[in-house]
PDB file of C-alpha atoms in Angstrom:
ATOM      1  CA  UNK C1240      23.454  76.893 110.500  1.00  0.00           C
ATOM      2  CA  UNK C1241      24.029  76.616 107.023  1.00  0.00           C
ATOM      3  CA  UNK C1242      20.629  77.352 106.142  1.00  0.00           C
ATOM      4  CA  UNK C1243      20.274  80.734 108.541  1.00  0.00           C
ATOM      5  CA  UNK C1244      23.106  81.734 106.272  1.00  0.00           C
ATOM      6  CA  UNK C1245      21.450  81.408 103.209  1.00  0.00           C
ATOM      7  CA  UNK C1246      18.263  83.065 104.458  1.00  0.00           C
ATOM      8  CA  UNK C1247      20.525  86.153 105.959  1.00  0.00           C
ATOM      9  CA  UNK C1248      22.022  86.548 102.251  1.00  0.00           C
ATOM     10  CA  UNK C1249      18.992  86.269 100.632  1.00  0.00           C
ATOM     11  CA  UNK C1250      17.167  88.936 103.104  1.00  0.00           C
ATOM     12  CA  UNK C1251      18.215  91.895 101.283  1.00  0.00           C
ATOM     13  CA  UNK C1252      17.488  90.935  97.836  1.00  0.00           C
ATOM     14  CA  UNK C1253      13.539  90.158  98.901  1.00  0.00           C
ATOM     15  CA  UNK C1254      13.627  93.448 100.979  1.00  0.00           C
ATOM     16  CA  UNK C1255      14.703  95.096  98.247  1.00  0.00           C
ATOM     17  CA  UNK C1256      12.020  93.158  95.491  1.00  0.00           C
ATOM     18  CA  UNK C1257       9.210  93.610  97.992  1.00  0.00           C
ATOM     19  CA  UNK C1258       6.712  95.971  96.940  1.00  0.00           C
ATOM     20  CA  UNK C1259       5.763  99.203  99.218  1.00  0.00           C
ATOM     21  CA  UNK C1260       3.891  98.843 102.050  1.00  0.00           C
ATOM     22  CA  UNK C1261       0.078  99.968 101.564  1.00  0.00           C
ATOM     23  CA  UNK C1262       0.901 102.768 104.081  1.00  0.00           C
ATOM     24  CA  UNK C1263       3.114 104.405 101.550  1.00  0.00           C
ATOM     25  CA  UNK C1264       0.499 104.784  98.913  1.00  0.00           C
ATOM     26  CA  UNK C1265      -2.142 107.527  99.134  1.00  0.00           C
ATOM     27  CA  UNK C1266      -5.707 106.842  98.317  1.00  0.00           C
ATOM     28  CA  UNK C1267      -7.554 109.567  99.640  1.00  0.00           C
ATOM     29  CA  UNK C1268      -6.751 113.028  99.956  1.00  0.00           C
ATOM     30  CA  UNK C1269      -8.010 114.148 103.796  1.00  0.00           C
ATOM     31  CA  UNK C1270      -8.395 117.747 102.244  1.00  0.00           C
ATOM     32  CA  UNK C1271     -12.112 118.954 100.652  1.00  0.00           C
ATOM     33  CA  UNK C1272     -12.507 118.971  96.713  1.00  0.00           C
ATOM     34  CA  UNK C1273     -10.956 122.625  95.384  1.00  0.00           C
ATOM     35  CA  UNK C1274     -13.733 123.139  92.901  1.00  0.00           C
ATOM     36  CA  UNK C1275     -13.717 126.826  92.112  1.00  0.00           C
ATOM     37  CA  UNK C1276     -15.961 128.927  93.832  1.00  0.00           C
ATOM     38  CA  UNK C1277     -18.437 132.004  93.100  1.00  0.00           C
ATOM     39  CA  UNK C1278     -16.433 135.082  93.554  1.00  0.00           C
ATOM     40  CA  UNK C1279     -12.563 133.488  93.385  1.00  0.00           C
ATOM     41  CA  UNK C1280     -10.185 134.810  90.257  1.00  0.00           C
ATOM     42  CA  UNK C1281      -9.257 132.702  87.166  1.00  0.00           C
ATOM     43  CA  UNK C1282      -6.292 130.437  87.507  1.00  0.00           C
ATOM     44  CA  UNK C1283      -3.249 132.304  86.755  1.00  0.00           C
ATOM     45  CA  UNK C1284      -0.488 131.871  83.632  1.00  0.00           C
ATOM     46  CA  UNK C1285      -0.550 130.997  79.882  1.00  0.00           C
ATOM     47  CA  UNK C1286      -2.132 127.618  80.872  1.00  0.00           C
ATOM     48  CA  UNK C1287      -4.213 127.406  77.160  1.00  0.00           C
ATOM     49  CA  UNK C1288      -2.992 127.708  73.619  1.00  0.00           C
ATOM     50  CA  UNK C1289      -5.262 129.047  70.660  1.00  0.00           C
ATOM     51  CA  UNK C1290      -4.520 127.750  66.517  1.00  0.00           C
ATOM     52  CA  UNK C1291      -0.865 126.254  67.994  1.00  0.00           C
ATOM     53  CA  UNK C1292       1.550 125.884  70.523  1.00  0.00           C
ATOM     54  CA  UNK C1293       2.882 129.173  70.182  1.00  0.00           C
ATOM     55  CA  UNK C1294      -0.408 131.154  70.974  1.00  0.00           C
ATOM     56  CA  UNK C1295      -0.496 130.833  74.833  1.00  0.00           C
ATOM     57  CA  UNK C1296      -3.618 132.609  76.333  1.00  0.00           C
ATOM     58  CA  UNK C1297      -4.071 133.569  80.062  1.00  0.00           C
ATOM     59  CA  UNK C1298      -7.920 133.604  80.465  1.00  0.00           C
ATOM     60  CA  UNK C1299      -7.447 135.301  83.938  1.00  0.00           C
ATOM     61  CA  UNK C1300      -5.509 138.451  82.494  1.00  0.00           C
ATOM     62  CA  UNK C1301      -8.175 138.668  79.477  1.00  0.00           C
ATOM     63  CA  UNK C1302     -10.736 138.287  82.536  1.00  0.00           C
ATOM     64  CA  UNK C1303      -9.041 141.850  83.945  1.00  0.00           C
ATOM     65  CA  UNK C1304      -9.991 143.818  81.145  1.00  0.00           C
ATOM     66  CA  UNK C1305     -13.167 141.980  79.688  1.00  0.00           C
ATOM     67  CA  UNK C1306     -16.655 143.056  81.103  1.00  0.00           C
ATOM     68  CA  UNK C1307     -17.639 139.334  81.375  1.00  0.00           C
ATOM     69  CA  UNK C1308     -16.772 135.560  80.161  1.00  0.00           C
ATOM     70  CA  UNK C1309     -17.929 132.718  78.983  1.00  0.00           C
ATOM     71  CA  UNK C1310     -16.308 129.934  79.485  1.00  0.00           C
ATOM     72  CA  UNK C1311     -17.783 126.283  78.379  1.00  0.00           C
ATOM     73  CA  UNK C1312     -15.496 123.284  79.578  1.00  0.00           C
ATOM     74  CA  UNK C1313     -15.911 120.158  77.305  1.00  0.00           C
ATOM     75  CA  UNK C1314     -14.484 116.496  77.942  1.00  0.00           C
ATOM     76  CA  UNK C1315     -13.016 116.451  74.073  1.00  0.00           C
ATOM     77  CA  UNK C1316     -13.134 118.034  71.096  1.00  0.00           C
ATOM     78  CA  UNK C1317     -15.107 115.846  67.876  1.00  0.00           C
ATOM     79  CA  UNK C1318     -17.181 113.804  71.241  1.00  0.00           C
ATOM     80  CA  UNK C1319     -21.152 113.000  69.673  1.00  0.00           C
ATOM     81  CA  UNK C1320     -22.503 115.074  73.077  1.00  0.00           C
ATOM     82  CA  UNK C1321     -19.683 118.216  72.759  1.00  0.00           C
ATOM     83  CA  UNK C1322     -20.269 118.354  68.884  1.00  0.00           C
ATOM     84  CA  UNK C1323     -23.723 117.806  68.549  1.00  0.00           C
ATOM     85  CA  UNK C1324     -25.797 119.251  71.721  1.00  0.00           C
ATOM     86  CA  UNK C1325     -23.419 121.656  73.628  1.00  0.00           C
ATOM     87  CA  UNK C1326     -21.371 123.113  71.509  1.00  0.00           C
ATOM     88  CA  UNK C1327     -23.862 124.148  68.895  1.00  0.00           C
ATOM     89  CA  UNK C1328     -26.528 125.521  72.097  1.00  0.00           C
ATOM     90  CA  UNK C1329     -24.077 128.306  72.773  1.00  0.00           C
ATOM     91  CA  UNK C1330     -23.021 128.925  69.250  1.00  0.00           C
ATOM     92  CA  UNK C1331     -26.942 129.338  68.106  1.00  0.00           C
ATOM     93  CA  UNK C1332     -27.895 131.067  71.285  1.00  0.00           C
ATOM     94  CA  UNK C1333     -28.937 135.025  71.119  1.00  0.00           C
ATOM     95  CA  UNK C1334     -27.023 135.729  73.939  1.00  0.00           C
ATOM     96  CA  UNK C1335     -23.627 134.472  73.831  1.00  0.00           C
ATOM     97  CA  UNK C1336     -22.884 137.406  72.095  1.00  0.00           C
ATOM     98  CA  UNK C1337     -23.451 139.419  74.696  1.00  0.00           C
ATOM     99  CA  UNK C1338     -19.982 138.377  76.307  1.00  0.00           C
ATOM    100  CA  UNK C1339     -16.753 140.321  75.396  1.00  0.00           C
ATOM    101  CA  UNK C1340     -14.746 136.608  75.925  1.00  0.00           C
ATOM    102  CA  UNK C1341     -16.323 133.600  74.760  1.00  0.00           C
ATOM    103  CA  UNK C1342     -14.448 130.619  74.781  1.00  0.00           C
ATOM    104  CA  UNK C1343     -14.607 126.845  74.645  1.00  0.00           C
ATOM    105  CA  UNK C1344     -11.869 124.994  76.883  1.00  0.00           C
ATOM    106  CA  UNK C1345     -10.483 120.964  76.510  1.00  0.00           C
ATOM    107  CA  UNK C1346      -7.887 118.847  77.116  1.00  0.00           C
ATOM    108  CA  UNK C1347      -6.676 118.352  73.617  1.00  0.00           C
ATOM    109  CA  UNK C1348      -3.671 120.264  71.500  1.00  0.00           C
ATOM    110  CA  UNK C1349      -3.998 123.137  70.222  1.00  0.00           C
ATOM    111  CA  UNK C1350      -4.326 121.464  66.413  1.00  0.00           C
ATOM    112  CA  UNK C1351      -7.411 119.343  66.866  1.00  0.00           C
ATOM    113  CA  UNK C1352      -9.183 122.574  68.640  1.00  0.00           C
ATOM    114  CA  UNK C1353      -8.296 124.438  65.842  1.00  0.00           C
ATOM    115  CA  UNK C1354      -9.856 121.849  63.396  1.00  0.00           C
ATOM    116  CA  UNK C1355     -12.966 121.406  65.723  1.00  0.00           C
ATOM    117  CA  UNK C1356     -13.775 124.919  65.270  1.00  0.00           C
ATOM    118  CA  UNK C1357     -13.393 125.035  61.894  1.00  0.00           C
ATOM    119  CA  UNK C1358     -15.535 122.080  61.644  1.00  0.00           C
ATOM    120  CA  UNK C1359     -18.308 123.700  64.048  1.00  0.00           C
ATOM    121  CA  UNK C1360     -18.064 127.438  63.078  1.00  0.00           C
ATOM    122  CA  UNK C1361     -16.130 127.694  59.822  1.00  0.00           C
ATOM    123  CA  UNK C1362     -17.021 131.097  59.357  1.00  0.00           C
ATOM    124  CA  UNK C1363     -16.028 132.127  63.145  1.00  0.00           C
ATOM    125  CA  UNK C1364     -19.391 133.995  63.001  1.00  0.00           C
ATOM    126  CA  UNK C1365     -20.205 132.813  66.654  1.00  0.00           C
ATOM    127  CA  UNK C1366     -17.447 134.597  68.146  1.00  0.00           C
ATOM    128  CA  UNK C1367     -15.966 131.651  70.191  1.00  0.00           C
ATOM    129  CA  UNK C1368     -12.534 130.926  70.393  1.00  0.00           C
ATOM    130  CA  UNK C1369     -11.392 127.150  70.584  1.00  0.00           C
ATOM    131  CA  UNK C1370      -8.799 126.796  73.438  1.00  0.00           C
ATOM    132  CA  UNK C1371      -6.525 124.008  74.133  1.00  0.00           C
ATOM    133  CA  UNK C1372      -5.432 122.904  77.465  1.00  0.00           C
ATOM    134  CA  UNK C1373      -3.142 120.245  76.475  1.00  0.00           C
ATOM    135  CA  UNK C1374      -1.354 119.309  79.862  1.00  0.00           C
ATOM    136  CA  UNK C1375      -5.053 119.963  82.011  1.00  0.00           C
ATOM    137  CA  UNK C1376      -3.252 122.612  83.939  1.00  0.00           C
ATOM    138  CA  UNK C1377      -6.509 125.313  83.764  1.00  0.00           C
ATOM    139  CA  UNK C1378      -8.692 122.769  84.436  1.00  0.00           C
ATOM    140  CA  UNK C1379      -6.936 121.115  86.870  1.00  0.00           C
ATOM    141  CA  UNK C1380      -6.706 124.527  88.821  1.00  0.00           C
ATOM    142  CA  UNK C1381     -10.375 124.878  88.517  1.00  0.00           C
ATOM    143  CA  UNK C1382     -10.526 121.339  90.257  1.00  0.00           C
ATOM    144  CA  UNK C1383     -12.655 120.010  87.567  1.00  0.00           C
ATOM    145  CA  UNK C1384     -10.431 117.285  86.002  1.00  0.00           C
ATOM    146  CA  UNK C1385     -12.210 113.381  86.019  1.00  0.00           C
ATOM    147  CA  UNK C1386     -10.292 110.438  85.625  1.00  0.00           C
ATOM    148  CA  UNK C1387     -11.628 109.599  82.049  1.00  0.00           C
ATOM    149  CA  UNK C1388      -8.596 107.279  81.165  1.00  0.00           C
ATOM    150  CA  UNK C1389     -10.725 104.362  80.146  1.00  0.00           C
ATOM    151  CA  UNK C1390     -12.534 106.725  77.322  1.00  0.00           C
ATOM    152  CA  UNK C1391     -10.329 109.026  76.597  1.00  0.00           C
ATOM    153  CA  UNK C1392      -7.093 107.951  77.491  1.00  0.00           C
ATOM    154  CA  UNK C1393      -6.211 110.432  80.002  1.00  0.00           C
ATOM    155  CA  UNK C1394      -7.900 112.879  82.654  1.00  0.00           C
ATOM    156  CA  UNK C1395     -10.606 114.999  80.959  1.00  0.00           C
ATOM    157  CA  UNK C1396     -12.427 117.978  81.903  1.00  0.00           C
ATOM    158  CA  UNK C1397     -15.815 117.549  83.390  1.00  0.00           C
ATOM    159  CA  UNK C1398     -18.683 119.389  80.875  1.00  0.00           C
ATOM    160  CA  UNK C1399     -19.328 122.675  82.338  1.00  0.00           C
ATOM    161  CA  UNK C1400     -19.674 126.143  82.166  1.00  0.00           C
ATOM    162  CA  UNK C1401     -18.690 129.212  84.185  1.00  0.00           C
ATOM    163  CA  UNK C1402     -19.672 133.263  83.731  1.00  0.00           C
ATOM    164  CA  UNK C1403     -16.917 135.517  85.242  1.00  0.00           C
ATOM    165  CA  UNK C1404     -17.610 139.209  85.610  1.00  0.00           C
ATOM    166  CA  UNK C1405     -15.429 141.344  86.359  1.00  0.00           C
ATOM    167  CA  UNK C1406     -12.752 139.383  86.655  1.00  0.00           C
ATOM    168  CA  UNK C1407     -14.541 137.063  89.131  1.00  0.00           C
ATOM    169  CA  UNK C1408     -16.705 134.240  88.970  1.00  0.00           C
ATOM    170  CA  UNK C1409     -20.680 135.130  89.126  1.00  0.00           C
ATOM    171  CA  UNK C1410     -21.549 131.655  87.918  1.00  0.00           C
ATOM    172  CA  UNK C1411     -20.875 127.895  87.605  1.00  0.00           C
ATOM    173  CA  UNK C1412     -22.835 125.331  86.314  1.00  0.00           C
ATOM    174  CA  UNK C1413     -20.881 121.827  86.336  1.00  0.00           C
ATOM    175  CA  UNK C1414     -22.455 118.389  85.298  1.00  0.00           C
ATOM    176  CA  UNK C1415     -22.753 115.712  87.625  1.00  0.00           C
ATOM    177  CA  UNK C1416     -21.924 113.201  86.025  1.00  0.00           C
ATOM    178  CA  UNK C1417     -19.269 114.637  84.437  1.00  0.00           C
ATOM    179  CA  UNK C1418     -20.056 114.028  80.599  1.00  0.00           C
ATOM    180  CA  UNK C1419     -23.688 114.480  80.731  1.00  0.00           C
ATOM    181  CA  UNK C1420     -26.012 117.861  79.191  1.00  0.00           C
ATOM    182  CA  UNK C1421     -28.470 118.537  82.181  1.00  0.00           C
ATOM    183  CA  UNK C1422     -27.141 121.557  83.190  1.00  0.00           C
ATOM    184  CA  UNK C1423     -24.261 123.247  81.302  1.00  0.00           C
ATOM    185  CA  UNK C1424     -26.470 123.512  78.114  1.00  0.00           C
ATOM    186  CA  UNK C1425     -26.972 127.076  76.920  1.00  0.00           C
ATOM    187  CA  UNK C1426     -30.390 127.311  77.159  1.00  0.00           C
ATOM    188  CA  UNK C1427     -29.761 126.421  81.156  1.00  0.00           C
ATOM    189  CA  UNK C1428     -26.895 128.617  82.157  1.00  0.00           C
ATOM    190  CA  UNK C1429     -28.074 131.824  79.989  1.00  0.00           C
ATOM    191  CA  UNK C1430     -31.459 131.959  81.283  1.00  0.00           C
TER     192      UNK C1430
END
């Protein structure tokens, strides 16, 4: 008796200690990858920031009154394959200039954008503007986040690129692997 007493008082306490059941936890999502799609908008909002904080930019607003965009999505700023392949293929390509927007989107702050650009294109002769997306809000409403946490720390933006005209996108070009340069190099996606 005495010990059906003890095991009643302690009944709670391990309830209470016991971790969730595996039920609770979610693992998979039963709905299809959102990757954005030829023809949909921009996400909406002052998602990036350009120089600082304070300089919010809304891509899909600019997209409204712009002709056409170019947007190239990098893991990080300063990376060997962002800095020394893709970067500098758009910024020495003929026509990247042909866009009215051209812009270079990662999750980092707004201060080590600023200083990659200046690094890359001190002059700003290329045209491109350096955008931070410091929370991954853009690129997590374009669906193209990876979990990159053992690199980088936290989720990253795959390497991509996407063409909007119009307002919508004509054109998407994301790598496969996520880091890698077979298909969002300049050379590929301006051809």
């Amino acid at each position: 008796m005495l010990a059906r007493t003890a095991l009643r008082a302690w009944a709670p306490i391990a309830r209470a200690s016991a971790p969730a059941p595996a039920a609770a936890a979610r693992f998979f999502s039963s709905s299809p990858a959102r990757l954005v799609k030829i023809g949909e908008l921009l996400p909406e909002g002052e998602l990036l920031q350009e120089g600082s904080p304070g300089n919010k930019v809304d891509l899909r607003k600019e997209s409204e009154s712009a002709r056409n965009m170019l947007i190239i999505g990098v893991p990080a700023a300063f990376s060997p394959a962002c800095s020394a392949s893709h970067i500098p293929s758009y910024i020495q390509h003929p026509k990247t200039q042909e866009f009215d927007v051209k812009a270079v989107v990662s999750v980092n702050d707004a201060f080590v954008m600023k200083a990659w650009k200046e690094n890359l294109d001190p002059a700003g002769e290329s045209g491109i503007r350096f955008l931070a997306d410091p929370s991954g809000s853009f690129t997590k409403a374009l669906d193209l986040t990876f979990d990159s946490k053992a690199i980088f720390g936290n989720d990253r933006s795959k390497r991509y690129a996407i063409i909007v005209e119009d307002g919508k996108v004509t054109k998407i070009a994301v790598e496969p692997d996520n880091t890698g340069t077979a298909v969002s190099l300049a050379d590929k996606v301006l051809a």
